[in-house]
Short mmCIF file of C-alpha atoms in Angstrom, two decimals:
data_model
loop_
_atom_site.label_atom_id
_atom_site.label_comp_id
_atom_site.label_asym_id
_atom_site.label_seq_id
_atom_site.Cartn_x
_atom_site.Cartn_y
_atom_site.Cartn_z
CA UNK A 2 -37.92 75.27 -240.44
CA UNK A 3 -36.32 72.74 -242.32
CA UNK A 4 -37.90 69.56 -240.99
CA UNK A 5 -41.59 70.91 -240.74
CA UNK A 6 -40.94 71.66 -244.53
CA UNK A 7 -39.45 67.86 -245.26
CA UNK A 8 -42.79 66.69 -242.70
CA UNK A 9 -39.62 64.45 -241.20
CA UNK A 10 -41.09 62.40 -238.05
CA UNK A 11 -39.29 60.46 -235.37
CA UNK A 12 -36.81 58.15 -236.84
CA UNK A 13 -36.59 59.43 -240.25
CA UNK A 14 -33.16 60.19 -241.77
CA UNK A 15 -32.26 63.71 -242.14
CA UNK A 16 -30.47 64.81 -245.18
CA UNK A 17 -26.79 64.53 -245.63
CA UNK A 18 -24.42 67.13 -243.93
CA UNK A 19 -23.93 68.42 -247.38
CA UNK A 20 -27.02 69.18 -248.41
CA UNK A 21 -28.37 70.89 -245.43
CA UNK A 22 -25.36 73.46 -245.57
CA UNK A 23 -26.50 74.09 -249.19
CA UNK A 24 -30.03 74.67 -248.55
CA UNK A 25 -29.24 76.64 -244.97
CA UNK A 26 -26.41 78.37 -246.80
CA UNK A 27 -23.51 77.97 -243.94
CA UNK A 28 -20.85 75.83 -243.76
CA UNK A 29 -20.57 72.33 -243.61
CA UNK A 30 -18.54 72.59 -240.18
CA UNK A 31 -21.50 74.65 -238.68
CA UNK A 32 -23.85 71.74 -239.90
CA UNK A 33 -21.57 69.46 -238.03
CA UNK A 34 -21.41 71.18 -235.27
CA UNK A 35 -25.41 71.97 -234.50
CA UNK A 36 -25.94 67.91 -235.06
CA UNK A 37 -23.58 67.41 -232.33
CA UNK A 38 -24.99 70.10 -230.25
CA UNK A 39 -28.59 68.04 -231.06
CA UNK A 40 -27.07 64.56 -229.99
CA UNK A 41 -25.84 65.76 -227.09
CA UNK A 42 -29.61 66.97 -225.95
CA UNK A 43 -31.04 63.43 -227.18
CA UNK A 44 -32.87 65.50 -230.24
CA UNK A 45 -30.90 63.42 -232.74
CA UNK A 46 -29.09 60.11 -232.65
CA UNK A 47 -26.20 58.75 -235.26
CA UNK A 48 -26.17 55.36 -236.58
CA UNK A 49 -23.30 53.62 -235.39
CA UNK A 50 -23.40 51.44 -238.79
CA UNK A 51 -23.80 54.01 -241.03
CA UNK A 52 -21.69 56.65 -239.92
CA UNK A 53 -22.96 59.66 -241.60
CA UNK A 54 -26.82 58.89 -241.46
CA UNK A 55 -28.63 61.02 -238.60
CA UNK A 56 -32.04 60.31 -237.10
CA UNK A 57 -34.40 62.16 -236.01
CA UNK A 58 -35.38 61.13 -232.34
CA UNK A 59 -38.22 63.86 -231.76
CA UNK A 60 -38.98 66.99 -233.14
CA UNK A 61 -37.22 70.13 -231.54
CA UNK A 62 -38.76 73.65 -230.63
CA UNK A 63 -39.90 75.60 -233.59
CA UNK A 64 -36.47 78.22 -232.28
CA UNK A 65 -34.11 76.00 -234.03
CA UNK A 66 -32.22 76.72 -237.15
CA UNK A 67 -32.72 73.06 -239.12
#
């Protein structure tokens, strides 16, 4: 899993959008679309400043793709 691999914690940024696709291999759109899914269940929050920049607000079951 990505973020065991990256040792990300609680409020660290994830990589961009881009990136993750790369490494994962999918599309950008499916990225998109699986950080929504994980703001919507409180797993990862946007900043509102920065509109591209996603935090990590705890660490998700070990099930999950990213």
């Amino acid at each position: 899993m990505m973020i065991e691999a990256e040792g990300l914690k609680v409020g660290d940024r994830l990589p961009p959008e881009v990136e993750i696709a790369r490494r994962l291999g999918i599309g950008r759109a499916k990225v998109r679309e699986a950080l929504t899914s994980w703001q919507n269940m409180g797993i990862v929050v946007r900043n509102k400043k920065q509109e591209h920049v996603w935090r990590l607000r705890f660490r998700p079951m070990q099930s999950t793709c990213l």
